[in-house]
PDB file of C-alpha atoms in Angstrom:
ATOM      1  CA  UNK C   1      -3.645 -19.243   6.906  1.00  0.00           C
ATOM      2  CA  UNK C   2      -3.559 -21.299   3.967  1.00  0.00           C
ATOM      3  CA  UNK C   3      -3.527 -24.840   3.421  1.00  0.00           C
ATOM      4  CA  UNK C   4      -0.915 -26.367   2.089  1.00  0.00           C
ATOM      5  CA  UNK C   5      -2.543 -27.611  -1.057  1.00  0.00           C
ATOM      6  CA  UNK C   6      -3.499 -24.670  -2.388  1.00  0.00           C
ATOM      7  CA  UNK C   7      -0.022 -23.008  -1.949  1.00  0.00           C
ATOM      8  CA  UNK C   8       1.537 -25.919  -3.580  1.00  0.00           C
ATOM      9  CA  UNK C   9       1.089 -25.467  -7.029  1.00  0.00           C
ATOM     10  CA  UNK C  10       2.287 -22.379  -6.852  1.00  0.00           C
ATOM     11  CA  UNK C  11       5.480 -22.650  -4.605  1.00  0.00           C
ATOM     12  CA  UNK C  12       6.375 -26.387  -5.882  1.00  0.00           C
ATOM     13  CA  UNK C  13       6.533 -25.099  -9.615  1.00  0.00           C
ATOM     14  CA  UNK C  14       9.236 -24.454 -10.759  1.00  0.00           C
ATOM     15  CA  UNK C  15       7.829 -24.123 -14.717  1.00  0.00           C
ATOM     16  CA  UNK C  16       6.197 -20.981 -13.015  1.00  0.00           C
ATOM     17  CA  UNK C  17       9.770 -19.046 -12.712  1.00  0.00           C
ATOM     18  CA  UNK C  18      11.928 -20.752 -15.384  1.00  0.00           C
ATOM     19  CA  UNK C  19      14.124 -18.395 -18.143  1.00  0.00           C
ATOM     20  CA  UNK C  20      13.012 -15.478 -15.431  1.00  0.00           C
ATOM     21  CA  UNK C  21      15.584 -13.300 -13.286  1.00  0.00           C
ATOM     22  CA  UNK C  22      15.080 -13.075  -9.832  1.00  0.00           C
ATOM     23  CA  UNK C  23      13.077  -9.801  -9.453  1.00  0.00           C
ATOM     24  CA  UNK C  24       9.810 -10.655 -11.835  1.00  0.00           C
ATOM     25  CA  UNK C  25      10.035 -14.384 -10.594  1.00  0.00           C
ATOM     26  CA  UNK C  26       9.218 -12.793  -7.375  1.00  0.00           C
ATOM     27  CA  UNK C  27       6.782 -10.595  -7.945  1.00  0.00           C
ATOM     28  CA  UNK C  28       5.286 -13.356 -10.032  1.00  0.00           C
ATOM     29  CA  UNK C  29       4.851 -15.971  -7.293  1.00  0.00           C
ATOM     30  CA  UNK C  30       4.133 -13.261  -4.739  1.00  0.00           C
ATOM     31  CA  UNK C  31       1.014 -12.042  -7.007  1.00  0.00           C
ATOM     32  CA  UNK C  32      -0.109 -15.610  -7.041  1.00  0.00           C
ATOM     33  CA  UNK C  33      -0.051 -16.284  -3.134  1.00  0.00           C
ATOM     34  CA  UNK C  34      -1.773 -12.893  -2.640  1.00  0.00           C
ATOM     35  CA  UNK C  35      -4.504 -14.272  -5.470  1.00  0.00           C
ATOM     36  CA  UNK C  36      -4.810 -17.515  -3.797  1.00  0.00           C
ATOM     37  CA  UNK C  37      -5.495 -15.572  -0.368  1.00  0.00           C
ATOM     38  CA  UNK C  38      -8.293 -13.571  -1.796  1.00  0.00           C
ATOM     39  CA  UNK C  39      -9.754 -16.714  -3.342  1.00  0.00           C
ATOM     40  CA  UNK C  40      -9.411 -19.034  -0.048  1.00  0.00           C
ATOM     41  CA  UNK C  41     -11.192 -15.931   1.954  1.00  0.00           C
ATOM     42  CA  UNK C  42     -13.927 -15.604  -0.825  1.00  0.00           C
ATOM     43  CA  UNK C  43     -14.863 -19.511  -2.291  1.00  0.00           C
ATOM     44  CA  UNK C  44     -15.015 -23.116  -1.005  1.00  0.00           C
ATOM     45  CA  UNK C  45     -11.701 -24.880  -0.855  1.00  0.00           C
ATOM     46  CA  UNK C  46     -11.970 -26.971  -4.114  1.00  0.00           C
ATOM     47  CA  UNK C  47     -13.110 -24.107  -6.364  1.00  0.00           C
ATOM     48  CA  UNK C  48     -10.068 -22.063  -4.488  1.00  0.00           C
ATOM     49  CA  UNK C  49      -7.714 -25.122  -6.070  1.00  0.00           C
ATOM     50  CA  UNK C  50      -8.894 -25.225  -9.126  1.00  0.00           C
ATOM     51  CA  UNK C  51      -8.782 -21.331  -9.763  1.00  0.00           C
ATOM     52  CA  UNK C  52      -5.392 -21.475  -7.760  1.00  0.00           C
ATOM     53  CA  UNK C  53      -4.458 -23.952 -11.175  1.00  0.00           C
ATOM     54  CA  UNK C  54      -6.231 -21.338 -13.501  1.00  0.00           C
ATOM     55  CA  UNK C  55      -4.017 -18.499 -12.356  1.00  0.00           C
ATOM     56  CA  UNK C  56      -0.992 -21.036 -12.033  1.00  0.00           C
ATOM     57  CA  UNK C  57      -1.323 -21.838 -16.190  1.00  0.00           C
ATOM     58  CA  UNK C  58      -2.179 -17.928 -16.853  1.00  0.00           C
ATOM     59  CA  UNK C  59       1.117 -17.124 -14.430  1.00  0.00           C
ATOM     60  CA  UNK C  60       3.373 -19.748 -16.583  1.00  0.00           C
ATOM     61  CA  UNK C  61       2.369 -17.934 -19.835  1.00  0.00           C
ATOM     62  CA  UNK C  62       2.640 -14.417 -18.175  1.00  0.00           C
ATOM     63  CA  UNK C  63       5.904 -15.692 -17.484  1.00  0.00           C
ATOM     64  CA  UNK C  64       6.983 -16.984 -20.358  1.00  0.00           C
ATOM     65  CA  UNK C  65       5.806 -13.689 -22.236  1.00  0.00           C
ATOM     66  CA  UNK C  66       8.238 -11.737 -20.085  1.00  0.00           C
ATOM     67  CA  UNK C  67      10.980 -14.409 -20.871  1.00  0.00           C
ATOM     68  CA  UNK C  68      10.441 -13.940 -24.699  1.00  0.00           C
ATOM     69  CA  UNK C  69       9.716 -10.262 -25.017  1.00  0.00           C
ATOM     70  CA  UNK C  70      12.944  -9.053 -22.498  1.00  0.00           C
ATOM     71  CA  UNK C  71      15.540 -12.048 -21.669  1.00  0.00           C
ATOM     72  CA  UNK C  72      15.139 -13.195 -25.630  1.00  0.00           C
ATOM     73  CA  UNK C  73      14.445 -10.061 -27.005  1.00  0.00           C
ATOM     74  CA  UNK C  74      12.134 -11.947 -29.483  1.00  0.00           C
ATOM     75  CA  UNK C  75       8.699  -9.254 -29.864  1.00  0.00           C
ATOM     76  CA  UNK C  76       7.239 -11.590 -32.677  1.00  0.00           C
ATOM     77  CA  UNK C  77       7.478 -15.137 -30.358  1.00  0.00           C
ATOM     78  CA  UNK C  78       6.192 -13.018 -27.310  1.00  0.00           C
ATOM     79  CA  UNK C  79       3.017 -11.537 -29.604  1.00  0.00           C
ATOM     80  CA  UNK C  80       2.239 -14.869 -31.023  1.00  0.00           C
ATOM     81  CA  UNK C  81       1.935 -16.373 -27.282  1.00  0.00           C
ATOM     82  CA  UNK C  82      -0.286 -13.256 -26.545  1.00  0.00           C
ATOM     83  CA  UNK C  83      -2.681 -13.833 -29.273  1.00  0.00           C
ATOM     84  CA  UNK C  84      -2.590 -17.886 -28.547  1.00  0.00           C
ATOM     85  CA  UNK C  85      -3.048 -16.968 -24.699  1.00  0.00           C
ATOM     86  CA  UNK C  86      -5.859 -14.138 -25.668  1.00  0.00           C
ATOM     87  CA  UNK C  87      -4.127 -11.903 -23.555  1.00  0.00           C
ATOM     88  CA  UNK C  88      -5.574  -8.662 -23.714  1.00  0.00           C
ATOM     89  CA  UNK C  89      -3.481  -6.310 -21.793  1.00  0.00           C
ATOM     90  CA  UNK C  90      -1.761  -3.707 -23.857  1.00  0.00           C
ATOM     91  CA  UNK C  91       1.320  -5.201 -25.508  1.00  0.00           C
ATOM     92  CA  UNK C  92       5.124  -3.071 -25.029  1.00  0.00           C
ATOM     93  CA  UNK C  93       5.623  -0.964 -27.782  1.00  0.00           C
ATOM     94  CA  UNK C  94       9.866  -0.919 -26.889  1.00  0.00           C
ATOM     95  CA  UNK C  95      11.870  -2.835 -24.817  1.00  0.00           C
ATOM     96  CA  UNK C  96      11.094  -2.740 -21.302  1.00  0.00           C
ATOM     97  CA  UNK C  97      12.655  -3.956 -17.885  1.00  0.00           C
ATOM     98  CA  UNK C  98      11.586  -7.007 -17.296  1.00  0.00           C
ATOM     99  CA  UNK C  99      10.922  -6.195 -13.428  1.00  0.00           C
ATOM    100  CA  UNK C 100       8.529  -3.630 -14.793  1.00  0.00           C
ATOM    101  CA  UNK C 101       6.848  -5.476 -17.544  1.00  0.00           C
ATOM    102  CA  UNK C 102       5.796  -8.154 -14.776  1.00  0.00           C
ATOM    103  CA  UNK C 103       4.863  -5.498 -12.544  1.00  0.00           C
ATOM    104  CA  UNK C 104       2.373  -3.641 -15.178  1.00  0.00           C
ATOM    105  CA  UNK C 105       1.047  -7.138 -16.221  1.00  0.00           C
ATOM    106  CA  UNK C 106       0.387  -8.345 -13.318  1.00  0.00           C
ATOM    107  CA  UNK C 107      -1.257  -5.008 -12.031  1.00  0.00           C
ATOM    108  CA  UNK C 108      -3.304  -5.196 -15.487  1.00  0.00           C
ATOM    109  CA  UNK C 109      -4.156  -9.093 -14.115  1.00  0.00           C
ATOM    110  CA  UNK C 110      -5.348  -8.527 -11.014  1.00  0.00           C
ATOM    111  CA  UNK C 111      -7.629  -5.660 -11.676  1.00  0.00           C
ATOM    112  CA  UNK C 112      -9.666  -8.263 -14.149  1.00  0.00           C
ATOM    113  CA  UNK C 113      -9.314 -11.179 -11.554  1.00  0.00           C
ATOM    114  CA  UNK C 114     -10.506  -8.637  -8.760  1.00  0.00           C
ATOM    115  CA  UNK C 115     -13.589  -7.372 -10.870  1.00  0.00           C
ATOM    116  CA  UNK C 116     -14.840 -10.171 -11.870  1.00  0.00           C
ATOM    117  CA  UNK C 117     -14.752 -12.104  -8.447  1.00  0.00           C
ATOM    118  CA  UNK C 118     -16.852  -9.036  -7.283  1.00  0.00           C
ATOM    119  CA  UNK C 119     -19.326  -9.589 -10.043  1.00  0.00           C
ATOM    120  CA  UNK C 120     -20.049 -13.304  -8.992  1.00  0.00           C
TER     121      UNK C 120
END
């Protein structure tokens, strides 16, 4: 189970979820629980909260990317926060739902948080 204060950043945040509809804000906070699990079973508490804060400032942006890009329908905003963020996931090309632009990014995130917490 996890401790409080490492679900806390994540759950207590509402900056995390905010200009998103209900469907990406949950897969959004349910990616970042299931990252913070993998990270409490694999490191020491305090590096767990500190990467749990990591993937809590990357989440915000990832959020605010979908916000821009779909609920604004602003392409030029949303590319300027991916080249600011270095995101370097492949960008939409056309609108997209904004259920399954979270979905892709997020599947796009994990793979590169997975592989490189096998690599150290």
């Amino acid at each position: 189970m996890l401790s409080k204060p490492l679900l806390s950043p994540i759950l207590d945040n509402d900056n995390l979820t905010r200009g998103l509809g209900d469907p990406e804000a949950r897969v959004l906070v349910e990616w970042l629980v299931e990252q913070a699990e993998q990270l409490a079973d694999s490191v020491a508490e305090p590096h767990a909260r500190a990467e749990v804060g990591r993937l809590c400032r990357r989440g915000r942006a990832i959020g605010r990317f979908v916000f821009l890009w779909c609920h604004q329908g602003d392409p030029g905003a949303a590319c300027q926060l991916a080249a600011a963020e270095r995101f370097n996931w492949p960008l939409p090309c056309t609108p997209m739902d904004p259920c399954d632009l979270m979905l892709g990014i997020l599947t796009w995130e994990g793979e590169r948080e997975n592989s490189g917490r096998r690599e150290e």
